[in-house]
Coordinates of C-alpha atoms in Angstrom, one line a residue:
M1 CA 16.4 24.3 4.9
S2 CA 18.1 23.9 1.5
S3 CA 18.1 20.5 0.0
E4 CA 21.9 20.2 0.1
H5 CA 21.8 20.4 3.9
T6 CA 19.1 17.8 4.6
P7 CA 19.9 14.5 6.3
A8 CA 19.0 12.6 3.1
A9 CA 21.4 14.8 1.0
A10 CA 24.2 14.3 3.6
A11 CA 23.6 10.5 3.5
A12 CA 23.7 10.4 -0.3
A13 CA 26.9 12.4 -0.3
T14 CA 28.4 10.1 2.3
T15 CA 27.5 7.1 0.2
A16 CA 29.0 8.6 -2.9
D17 CA 32.2 9.5 -1.1
T18 CA 32.6 6.1 0.5
A19 CA 32.0 4.4 -2.9
R20 CA 34.8 6.4 -4.4
A21 CA 37.0 5.6 -1.5
G22 CA 36.5 1.9 -2.0
V23 CA 34.5 1.1 1.1
D24 CA 32.4 -2.0 0.6
F25 CA 28.6 -1.7 0.2
I26 CA 27.8 -2.8 3.8
R27 CA 30.0 -0.3 5.4
A28 CA 28.8 2.3 2.9
R29 CA 25.2 1.6 4.0
I30 CA 26.2 1.9 7.7
L31 CA 27.9 5.2 7.0
Q32 CA 24.8 6.4 5.2
D33 CA 22.6 5.4 8.1
N34 CA 24.9 7.2 10.5
A35 CA 24.9 10.3 8.4
S36 CA 21.1 10.4 8.2
G37 CA 20.7 9.8 11.9
R38 CA 19.0 6.5 11.5
F39 CA 19.4 4.3 14.6
G40 CA 20.7 7.3 16.4
G41 CA 24.2 6.7 15.0
K42 CA 24.5 3.3 16.7
V43 CA 25.8 0.2 15.1
H44 CA 24.7 -3.1 16.7
T45 CA 25.2 -6.4 14.9
R46 CA 24.8 -10.0 15.8
F47 CA 26.3 -13.4 14.8
P48 CA 23.3 -15.9 14.9
P49 CA 24.4 -19.5 14.4
E50 CA 22.0 -22.4 14.8
P51 CA 23.6 -24.9 17.2
N52 CA 23.1 -27.9 15.0
G53 CA 26.7 -28.4 13.8
Y54 CA 30.2 -27.0 14.0
L55 CA 31.1 -23.7 12.4
H56 CA 33.1 -23.7 9.2
L57 CA 34.9 -21.3 6.9
G58 CA 31.6 -19.8 5.7
H59 CA 30.8 -18.8 9.2
A60 CA 34.2 -17.3 9.6
K61 CA 33.3 -14.7 7.0
S62 CA 30.2 -13.8 8.9
I63 CA 32.0 -13.7 12.3
C64 CA 34.7 -11.4 10.9
L65 CA 32.1 -9.2 9.2
N66 CA 29.7 -8.8 12.2
F67 CA 32.2 -8.5 14.9
G68 CA 34.5 -6.4 12.7
V69 CA 31.9 -3.9 11.7
A70 CA 30.8 -3.5 15.3
K71 CA 34.4 -2.8 16.4
E72 CA 35.1 -0.4 13.5
F73 CA 32.0 1.7 14.3
H74 CA 32.5 1.5 18.1
G75 CA 29.3 -0.6 18.4
Q76 CA 28.4 -4.0 19.8
C77 CA 27.9 -7.5 18.4
N78 CA 25.8 -10.1 20.0
L79 CA 26.2 -13.9 19.9
R80 CA 22.8 -15.4 19.5
F81 CA 22.0 -19.1 19.2
D82 CA 19.0 -19.5 16.9
D83 CA 17.8 -22.6 18.7
T84 CA 14.3 -23.2 17.3
N85 CA 14.6 -26.8 16.1
P86 CA 15.0 -29.1 19.1
T87 CA 15.5 -32.3 17.1
K88 CA 18.8 -31.1 15.6
E89 CA 20.3 -28.9 18.3
D90 CA 22.6 -29.8 21.2
T91 CA 24.7 -28.2 23.9
E92 CA 27.8 -29.9 22.4
Y93 CA 27.3 -27.5 19.4
V94 CA 26.7 -24.5 21.7
D95 CA 30.0 -25.1 23.5
A96 CA 31.9 -25.7 20.2
I97 CA 30.5 -22.5 18.7
R98 CA 31.5 -20.4 21.7
E99 CA 35.0 -21.7 21.5
D100 CA 35.3 -21.1 17.8
V101 CA 33.9 -17.6 17.8
R102 CA 36.2 -16.7 20.7
W103 CA 39.2 -18.2 19.0
L104 CA 38.5 -16.2 15.9
G105 CA 38.5 -13.0 17.9
G106 CA 34.8 -12.4 18.5
D107 CA 34.0 -10.8 21.8
W108 CA 30.3 -10.6 22.7
Q109 CA 31.1 -9.7 26.4
D110 CA 27.9 -10.4 28.3
R111 CA 25.6 -10.4 25.2
E112 CA 25.0 -14.1 24.7
F113 CA 21.4 -14.7 23.8
Y114 CA 19.2 -17.6 22.6
A115 CA 16.1 -17.5 20.5
S116 CA 14.6 -19.7 23.2
D117 CA 15.0 -16.8 25.6
Y118 CA 12.2 -15.2 23.6
F119 CA 9.7 -18.2 23.2
E120 CA 7.1 -16.6 25.4
R121 CA 7.3 -13.2 23.8
L122 CA 7.3 -14.8 20.3
Y123 CA 4.1 -16.7 21.3
Q124 CA 2.4 -13.6 22.5
Y125 CA 3.4 -11.8 19.2
A126 CA 1.8 -14.8 17.3
E127 CA -1.4 -14.4 19.2
Q128 CA -1.3 -10.7 18.4
L129 CA -1.1 -11.5 14.7
I130 CA -4.1 -13.8 15.0
Q131 CA -6.1 -11.1 16.7
M132 CA -5.2 -8.7 13.9
G133 CA -6.4 -11.2 11.3
K134 CA -2.9 -11.6 10.0
A135 CA -2.3 -15.3 11.0
Y136 CA -4.4 -18.5 11.0
V137 CA -4.2 -22.1 12.0
D138 CA -4.0 -24.4 9.0
D139 CA -4.8 -28.1 8.9
L140 CA -3.1 -28.9 5.6
S141 CA -0.1 -31.3 5.7
A142 CA 3.3 -30.1 4.8
E143 CA 3.0 -31.8 1.4
E144 CA -0.4 -30.1 0.8
I145 CA 1.0 -26.7 1.7
R146 CA 3.7 -27.2 -0.9
R147 CA 1.2 -28.1 -3.5
Y148 CA -1.1 -25.2 -2.6
R149 CA 1.8 -22.7 -2.7
G150 CA 2.0 -22.7 -6.5
T151 CA 5.1 -22.0 -8.6
L152 CA 7.0 -19.1 -9.9
T153 CA 4.7 -18.9 -12.9
E154 CA 1.4 -19.9 -11.2
P155 CA -0.2 -18.3 -8.2
G156 CA -1.0 -20.3 -5.1
R157 CA -4.3 -21.5 -3.8
E158 CA -5.8 -20.5 -0.5
S159 CA -6.1 -23.1 2.2
P160 CA -9.7 -24.2 3.0
W161 CA -8.9 -23.1 6.6
R162 CA -7.6 -19.7 5.7
N163 CA -10.7 -17.8 6.7
R164 CA -11.3 -19.3 10.1
S165 CA -12.5 -16.8 12.7
V166 CA -10.1 -15.1 15.1
E167 CA -11.8 -16.9 18.0
E168 CA -11.3 -20.3 16.4
N169 CA -7.7 -19.6 15.4
L170 CA -6.9 -18.4 19.0
D171 CA -8.6 -21.5 20.5
L172 CA -6.7 -23.9 18.2
F173 CA -3.4 -22.1 18.6
R174 CA -3.7 -22.3 22.4
R175 CA -4.6 -26.0 22.3
M176 CA -1.6 -26.5 20.0
R177 CA 0.5 -25.0 22.8
A178 CA -1.2 -27.2 25.4
G179 CA -0.1 -30.3 23.6
E180 CA -3.6 -31.5 22.4
F181 CA -2.5 -32.3 18.9
P182 CA 0.2 -34.6 17.4
D183 CA 3.1 -33.4 15.2
G184 CA 1.9 -32.2 11.8
A185 CA -1.8 -31.9 12.8
H186 CA -1.8 -28.1 12.5
V187 CA 0.6 -25.2 11.7
L188 CA 0.2 -21.4 12.3
R189 CA 0.6 -19.5 9.0
A190 CA 0.9 -15.8 8.2
K191 CA -2.0 -14.5 6.2
I192 CA -0.4 -12.5 3.4
D193 CA -0.9 -13.1 -0.3
M194 CA -1.1 -16.5 -2.1
A195 CA -0.6 -14.7 -5.4
S196 CA 2.6 -12.9 -4.4
P197 CA 5.4 -13.1 -7.0
N198 CA 7.7 -13.9 -4.0
L199 CA 6.9 -17.5 -3.0
V200 CA 8.2 -16.7 0.5
M201 CA 5.2 -14.4 1.0
R202 CA 2.6 -17.0 0.1
D203 CA 1.3 -17.5 3.7
P204 CA 4.5 -18.8 5.2
T205 CA 4.5 -21.1 8.3
L206 CA 5.2 -19.3 11.6
Y207 CA 4.8 -22.2 14.1
R208 CA 4.7 -26.0 13.9
I209 CA 4.0 -28.7 16.4
R210 CA 7.0 -30.7 17.5
H211 CA 6.8 -32.9 20.6
A212 CA 10.6 -32.9 21.3
A213 CA 12.7 -31.9 24.3
H214 CA 14.7 -28.7 23.8
H215 CA 18.3 -28.5 25.0
R216 CA 17.4 -25.4 27.2
T217 CA 13.7 -25.4 27.8
G218 CA 13.2 -29.2 28.1
N219 CA 9.5 -30.2 27.5
T220 CA 8.0 -26.8 28.3
W221 CA 7.1 -26.2 24.7
C222 CA 5.7 -28.5 22.1
I223 CA 5.2 -25.8 19.4
Y224 CA 8.3 -24.1 18.0
P225 CA 8.6 -20.9 15.9
M226 CA 10.0 -21.0 12.4
Y227 CA 13.4 -19.3 11.7
D228 CA 12.1 -16.5 9.5
Y229 CA 9.5 -15.5 12.1
T230 CA 12.0 -15.8 15.0
H231 CA 14.9 -14.1 13.4
C232 CA 13.5 -10.7 12.7
L233 CA 11.8 -10.5 16.1
S234 CA 14.9 -11.5 17.9
D235 CA 16.8 -8.8 16.0
S236 CA 14.1 -6.3 17.0
M237 CA 14.1 -7.3 20.7
E238 CA 17.9 -7.1 20.9
G239 CA 18.0 -3.6 19.3
I240 CA 20.1 -4.8 16.3
T241 CA 20.6 -2.0 13.8
H242 CA 22.0 -3.9 10.8
S243 CA 21.1 -7.6 10.3
L244 CA 23.8 -8.9 8.0
C245 CA 23.1 -12.2 6.3
T246 CA 24.0 -14.2 3.2
L247 CA 22.3 -13.9 -0.2
E248 CA 19.9 -16.8 0.2
F249 CA 17.9 -14.6 2.5
V250 CA 17.3 -11.9 -0.1
N251 CA 13.8 -13.1 -0.8
N252 CA 13.1 -13.6 2.9
R253 CA 13.8 -9.9 3.6
E254 CA 10.2 -9.1 2.4
L255 CA 8.9 -11.4 5.1
Y256 CA 11.4 -10.0 7.7
D257 CA 9.9 -6.5 7.0
W258 CA 6.3 -7.7 6.9
V259 CA 6.5 -9.3 10.4
L260 CA 8.0 -6.3 12.0
N261 CA 5.7 -3.8 10.2
A262 CA 2.6 -5.9 11.0
L263 CA 3.5 -5.9 14.7
G264 CA 4.6 -2.2 14.7
V265 CA 7.9 -3.0 16.5
Y266 CA 11.4 -1.7 16.2
H267 CA 12.7 -2.4 12.7
P268 CA 16.4 -3.3 12.0
Q269 CA 17.8 -3.2 8.5
Q270 CA 18.6 -6.5 6.8
I271 CA 21.5 -6.4 4.3
E272 CA 22.7 -9.4 2.3
F273 CA 26.1 -10.4 1.1
A274 CA 27.5 -13.2 -0.9
R275 CA 28.4 -16.4 1.0
L276 CA 31.8 -17.9 0.8
N277 CA 32.5 -20.7 -1.8
L278 CA 35.9 -22.2 -1.9
T279 CA 37.5 -24.6 -4.4
Y280 CA 38.3 -28.2 -3.3
T281 CA 35.9 -27.7 -0.4
V282 CA 32.3 -28.4 0.6
L283 CA 30.6 -26.1 3.1
S284 CA 27.2 -27.6 3.1
K285 CA 26.3 -28.5 6.7
R286 CA 24.4 -31.5 5.5
K287 CA 27.4 -32.8 3.6
L288 CA 29.8 -32.1 6.4
I289 CA 27.5 -34.1 8.8
Q290 CA 27.6 -36.9 6.2
L291 CA 31.4 -36.9 6.1
V292 CA 31.5 -37.3 9.9
K293 CA 28.7 -39.8 10.4
E294 CA 29.9 -42.1 7.6
G295 CA 33.5 -42.1 8.8
H296 CA 35.1 -40.4 5.8
V297 CA 36.9 -38.2 8.4
S298 CA 37.8 -38.8 12.0
G299 CA 35.4 -36.2 13.4
W300 CA 34.3 -32.5 13.2
D301 CA 37.9 -31.4 14.1
D302 CA 39.6 -33.6 11.6
P303 CA 42.3 -31.3 10.2
R304 CA 41.1 -31.9 6.6
M305 CA 37.6 -30.5 7.5
P306 CA 36.8 -26.9 6.7
T307 CA 35.4 -26.5 10.2
L308 CA 37.0 -23.9 12.4
S309 CA 37.8 -26.7 14.9
G310 CA 39.4 -28.7 12.1
L311 CA 41.4 -25.7 10.9
R312 CA 42.5 -24.9 14.5
R313 CA 43.7 -28.5 15.0
R314 CA 45.5 -28.3 11.7
G315 CA 47.4 -25.3 13.0
V316 CA 45.8 -22.5 11.0
P317 CA 46.2 -19.2 13.0
P318 CA 43.1 -17.2 13.5
E319 CA 44.9 -14.1 12.2
A320 CA 45.3 -15.9 8.9
L321 CA 41.5 -16.5 8.6
R322 CA 40.8 -12.9 9.5
Q323 CA 43.2 -11.8 6.8
F324 CA 41.7 -14.2 4.3
C325 CA 38.2 -12.8 5.0
A326 CA 39.6 -9.3 4.6
R327 CA 41.3 -10.1 1.3
I328 CA 38.3 -11.8 -0.4
G329 CA 36.1 -8.8 0.6
L330 CA 32.3 -8.5 0.3
A331 CA 30.2 -8.9 -2.8
R332 CA 26.5 -8.9 -3.8
A333 CA 26.9 -11.9 -6.2
D334 CA 28.1 -15.4 -5.4
S335 CA 31.5 -16.4 -6.6
T336 CA 34.2 -19.1 -5.8
V337 CA 37.5 -18.2 -4.2
D338 CA 40.6 -20.2 -5.0
Y339 CA 41.8 -22.4 -2.1
A340 CA 45.3 -21.0 -3.0
M341 CA 44.3 -17.7 -1.5
L342 CA 43.6 -19.3 1.9
E343 CA 46.9 -21.1 1.7
F344 CA 48.7 -17.9 0.9
C345 CA 47.2 -16.2 4.0
I346 CA 48.1 -19.1 6.1
R347 CA 51.8 -19.2 4.9
E348 CA 52.1 -15.4 5.2
R349 CA 51.0 -15.5 8.8
L350 CA 53.0 -18.6 9.8
N351 CA 56.1 -17.3 8.1
A352 CA 55.9 -14.3 10.5
C353 CA 55.0 -16.1 13.7
A354 CA 56.1 -19.8 13.6
K355 CA 59.3 -21.0 15.3
R356 CA 61.8 -22.9 13.1
V357 CA 63.0 -26.3 14.0
M358 CA 64.5 -29.2 12.1
A359 CA 62.8 -32.6 11.3
V360 CA 63.6 -35.4 8.9
L361 CA 60.6 -37.2 7.5
D362 CA 62.3 -39.7 5.1
P363 CA 65.7 -40.3 6.6
I364 CA 69.0 -41.4 5.2
K365 CA 71.8 -42.0 7.7
V366 CA 75.0 -39.9 7.4
V367 CA 78.3 -40.9 9.0
I368 CA 80.9 -38.1 9.2
E369 CA 84.1 -40.2 9.1
N370 CA 86.4 -37.4 10.2
Y371 CA 84.3 -36.3 13.1
P372 CA 85.5 -37.5 16.5
E373 CA 83.6 -40.5 17.8
G374 CA 81.7 -39.9 21.0
Q375 CA 81.9 -36.1 20.6
V376 CA 78.6 -34.1 20.8
E377 CA 78.5 -30.4 20.2
E378 CA 75.6 -28.1 21.1
L379 CA 75.0 -25.6 18.3
D380 CA 73.0 -22.4 19.1
M381 CA 70.2 -21.9 16.5
P382 CA 67.7 -19.1 16.4
F383 CA 64.0 -20.0 16.6
H384 CA 63.2 -17.3 14.0
P385 CA 65.9 -16.0 11.5
E386 CA 64.2 -12.6 11.2
D387 CA 63.0 -12.0 14.8
P388 CA 65.5 -12.4 17.6
T389 CA 62.8 -11.9 20.2
Y390 CA 61.9 -15.6 19.6
G391 CA 65.2 -16.6 21.2
S392 CA 67.2 -19.7 20.4
R393 CA 67.7 -23.3 21.2
K394 CA 70.7 -25.7 21.7
T395 CA 70.7 -28.5 19.1
P396 CA 73.1 -31.5 19.4
F397 CA 75.5 -32.2 16.6
A398 CA 77.4 -35.5 16.4
R399 CA 79.2 -38.0 14.1
E400 CA 76.0 -39.7 12.9
L401 CA 73.2 -37.7 11.5
Y402 CA 70.0 -38.1 9.4
I403 CA 69.1 -36.1 6.3
E404 CA 66.2 -36.2 3.9
R405 CA 66.3 -38.8 1.2
D406 CA 65.3 -36.2 -1.3
D407 CA 68.4 -34.2 -0.4
F408 CA 70.7 -36.9 -2.0
R409 CA 71.0 -38.0 -5.6
L410 CA 73.4 -40.7 -6.8
E411 CA 73.3 -39.1 -10.3
P412 CA 72.4 -35.5 -9.8
P413 CA 70.7 -33.6 -12.7
K414 CA 71.6 -30.1 -13.7
K415 CA 70.8 -27.3 -11.2
Y416 CA 70.7 -29.8 -8.3
H417 CA 72.5 -28.2 -5.4
R418 CA 72.0 -30.7 -2.7
L419 CA 74.2 -33.7 -1.7
S420 CA 75.6 -36.1 -4.3
P421 CA 78.9 -38.1 -4.5
G422 CA 81.7 -35.6 -4.4
A423 CA 79.4 -32.6 -3.9
E424 CA 79.6 -30.2 -0.9
V425 CA 76.6 -28.8 0.9
R426 CA 76.0 -26.7 4.0
L427 CA 74.4 -28.4 7.0
R428 CA 72.0 -25.8 8.4
Y429 CA 73.7 -23.8 11.2
A430 CA 76.5 -26.4 11.4
Y431 CA 79.3 -27.3 9.0
L432 CA 80.1 -27.8 5.3
L433 CA 79.8 -31.5 4.4
T434 CA 81.1 -33.5 1.4
C435 CA 79.8 -36.9 0.4
R436 CA 82.6 -39.4 -0.2
E437 CA 80.6 -42.6 -0.7
A438 CA 77.0 -43.9 -0.9
V439 CA 76.5 -47.4 0.7
L440 CA 73.7 -49.2 -1.2
N441 CA 71.2 -52.0 -0.3
D442 CA 70.9 -55.1 -2.5
D443 CA 68.0 -53.4 -4.4
G444 CA 70.1 -50.4 -5.3
S445 CA 68.5 -48.0 -2.8
V446 CA 70.8 -45.9 -0.6
R447 CA 71.3 -47.2 3.0
E448 CA 74.0 -44.8 4.3
L449 CA 76.2 -42.0 3.2
R450 CA 79.9 -41.7 4.1
C451 CA 80.9 -38.1 4.4
V452 CA 83.6 -35.8 5.6
Y453 CA 83.2 -32.3 7.1
D454 CA 85.3 -29.2 7.2
P455 CA 86.1 -28.5 10.9
Q456 CA 86.9 -24.9 10.2
S457 CA 83.4 -24.2 8.8
R458 CA 81.4 -24.1 11.9
G459 CA 78.3 -22.0 11.4
G460 CA 78.3 -22.9 7.7
Q461 CA 80.9 -20.5 6.4
S462 CA 84.0 -21.6 4.6
P463 CA 87.3 -20.2 5.9
D464 CA 88.7 -19.9 2.4
G465 CA 85.6 -18.1 1.0
R466 CA 84.6 -20.9 -1.4
K467 CA 81.0 -20.8 -2.5
V468 CA 78.6 -23.6 -1.5
K469 CA 75.1 -23.2 -3.0
G470 CA 73.1 -25.9 -1.2
T471 CA 71.9 -25.9 2.4
I472 CA 70.1 -28.9 3.9
H473 CA 68.6 -29.7 7.3
W474 CA 69.5 -32.6 9.5
V475 CA 69.0 -34.2 13.0
A476 CA 71.6 -35.9 15.1
A477 CA 71.0 -39.6 15.3
D478 CA 71.4 -40.2 19.0
S479 CA 69.3 -37.3 20.1
A480 CA 66.6 -37.4 17.4
V481 CA 63.0 -37.9 18.8
P482 CA 60.8 -40.3 16.9
A483 CA 57.4 -38.7 16.0
E484 CA 54.3 -39.5 14.0
V485 CA 53.8 -36.9 11.3
R486 CA 50.4 -36.6 9.5
L487 CA 50.7 -35.1 6.1
Y488 CA 47.4 -33.5 5.3
S489 CA 46.3 -32.2 1.9
Q490 CA 43.0 -31.2 0.4
L491 CA 40.1 -33.5 1.3
F492 CA 38.8 -33.4 -2.3
A493 CA 40.7 -34.2 -5.4
T494 CA 38.6 -32.1 -7.7
E495 CA 38.3 -28.3 -7.8
H496 CA 34.5 -28.4 -7.5
P497 CA 33.6 -31.4 -5.4
D498 CA 29.8 -30.8 -5.8
E499 CA 30.1 -31.4 -9.5
A500 CA 29.8 -35.1 -9.8
P501 CA 28.9 -37.2 -13.0
E502 CA 25.5 -38.8 -13.2
G503 CA 25.2 -41.7 -10.7
K504 CA 28.0 -40.3 -8.6
T505 CA 28.1 -38.0 -5.5
F506 CA 30.5 -35.5 -4.0
L507 CA 31.9 -38.5 -2.0
D508 CA 33.3 -39.9 -5.2
N509 CA 35.5 -36.8 -5.4
L510 CA 37.3 -37.5 -2.1
N511 CA 41.0 -37.4 -2.3
P512 CA 42.4 -40.8 -1.3
Q513 CA 45.8 -39.2 -0.6
S514 CA 44.4 -36.5 1.7
L515 CA 46.2 -38.0 4.7
Q516 CA 49.5 -39.8 4.6
V517 CA 51.1 -40.8 7.9
T518 CA 54.9 -41.1 8.2
Q519 CA 57.3 -41.7 11.0
G520 CA 59.8 -38.8 11.3
L521 CA 62.7 -37.8 13.4
L522 CA 62.8 -34.4 15.2
E523 CA 65.4 -32.3 16.9
P524 CA 64.7 -32.2 20.7
A525 CA 63.4 -28.6 20.7
A526 CA 60.5 -29.7 18.4
A527 CA 59.3 -32.4 20.7
A528 CA 59.2 -29.8 23.6
L529 CA 56.6 -27.6 21.8
Q530 CA 53.2 -27.2 23.4
D531 CA 50.1 -28.9 21.9
G532 CA 48.6 -26.6 19.3
E533 CA 51.8 -24.7 18.8
A534 CA 52.7 -23.8 15.2
V535 CA 56.2 -24.5 13.9
Q536 CA 58.1 -24.6 10.6
F537 CA 60.0 -27.8 10.0
E538 CA 62.7 -26.1 8.0
R539 CA 62.5 -26.6 4.3
L540 CA 59.5 -29.0 4.7
G541 CA 56.5 -26.9 5.7
Y542 CA 54.4 -25.6 8.6
F543 CA 53.3 -28.0 11.2
C544 CA 51.3 -28.0 14.5
K545 CA 51.7 -30.3 17.5
D546 CA 48.5 -32.4 17.8
K547 CA 46.5 -33.1 20.9
D548 CA 47.2 -36.9 20.3
S549 CA 50.8 -36.3 21.3
T550 CA 52.3 -38.1 24.3
N551 CA 55.5 -37.5 26.2
A552 CA 56.9 -40.6 24.6
R553 CA 55.8 -39.9 21.1
P554 CA 54.8 -36.5 19.7
V555 CA 52.3 -36.1 16.8
F556 CA 52.5 -33.3 14.3
N557 CA 50.0 -32.2 11.7
R558 CA 51.1 -30.5 8.5
T559 CA 49.3 -27.2 8.2
A560 CA 50.7 -26.1 4.8
T561 CA 53.6 -26.9 2.5
L562 CA 56.4 -24.6 1.5
R563 CA 57.1 -23.7 -2.1
D564 CA 59.6 -26.2 -3.4
T565 CA 61.5 -24.7 -6.4
W566 CA 63.3 -28.0 -7.1
A567 CA 60.2 -30.1 -7.0
K568 CA 58.6 -27.8 -9.6
L569 CA 61.7 -28.1 -11.8
E570 CA 61.6 -31.9 -11.5
R571 CA 57.9 -32.0 -12.5
K572 CA 58.7 -29.9 -15.5
G573 CA 61.3 -32.5 -16.5

């Protein structure tokens, strides 16, 4: 066979073609493996969270990648809970992870697995390593093991217990399982190379003693396998082809390969990609736990949190997160993505799918002096101006209305096209309105506006063709529904919250204005929305009805602001 027709040559050609076509390096590797016949052309991935916390934006990238790759290549993706640390894991997290993965679009069908499913097989593999002389029971403490490991510039030292006989190691390991020893008395370590330039390979720990109840196996076990040992064998047992993980596991790949090669079992391919870092955000699980436990946020689903449950409660559509993950792509080097990219994807999706309704968050009363007292009209308004399939709603219009305080100026500056004394504006889907007089409070603030409307301008069009530049939103006073509106912004005030001056922590970078609560007034259609339903309050932003809502008083969370041209002009002065 000529060299150009070998599987290796075909794989190399495929890789070169995909690189030119702009395919990312992970998909290029999968195409190469498929072209070479490796794994029989199958693609089988997995998403393997540890159930010790709630999923966040970083996990979203992994979910989209693992489930997305499997779908693209007509393969499968497992959901596996890496539950090897009983002191930190809980069924609460298992349930939350399931919900989050499903919400984001992950479908594992009947392939839900747990590392704890494999505890017996993992134990048998460990005994096999002992019998092969590739693992030993060590009596050193955790601190002593760290000291003996050495540094990047100095080789490690062998444990005094490294050369125990196979018989003694098996006896001790079985007694560890039987519960004869307290926590920390012994560990099982792989016997590799204490002089390896890769510190991970300097006789890593495979098992430790931990007398703690497990959320699934109860008190059956008092020894638990370490993540690096468990992970590769779980991948092997499930028939995973491509084990996709973040860059911090690059050095661990050598151990991944060593365990599988030592045991002579099926060998998946580990591939690493850069984890997600986002401005104005922390994604460290330890820090997120601290935020929750110390009460800096209301819980894991606080809408300011970068958790998937928090983003869902805030009203972020899963399609926006999937689009965000697609836009930022995959890389081999860590970098930081601007939070504005996420907001762009959120706005883009919500602009397409969110219903439009009207709400006034800082009201000024308007009295239309020439509108008949006691009369109420019902104006037909579309839920979406660009998509008639969303239908319409009837909105009451009457003599007394409320408008936003920001939509009126006693002394309007240049280019201000909203309401002011003598100025005319268009009331959204209603009439043209002219301000005749502003009634002031003793402190000079505006209490009420006296206005007149053009009865011939229903729908907002002037019968004589005069041009009216400004359009503002409103609600009718008698039918307005009071609501609590929670205005969320970024949880941290600095772009890189982890960068704190000496003596300070990331907590000192919290944004004191990240939540502001106001009492607004809504048109009736807004109050009738379902919990969790996304909506645009016209001209104000995108909002979501919160689960705290009651029939008497709805609650809305701000998902994202709209671009406000006038606010930008005012800031520029």
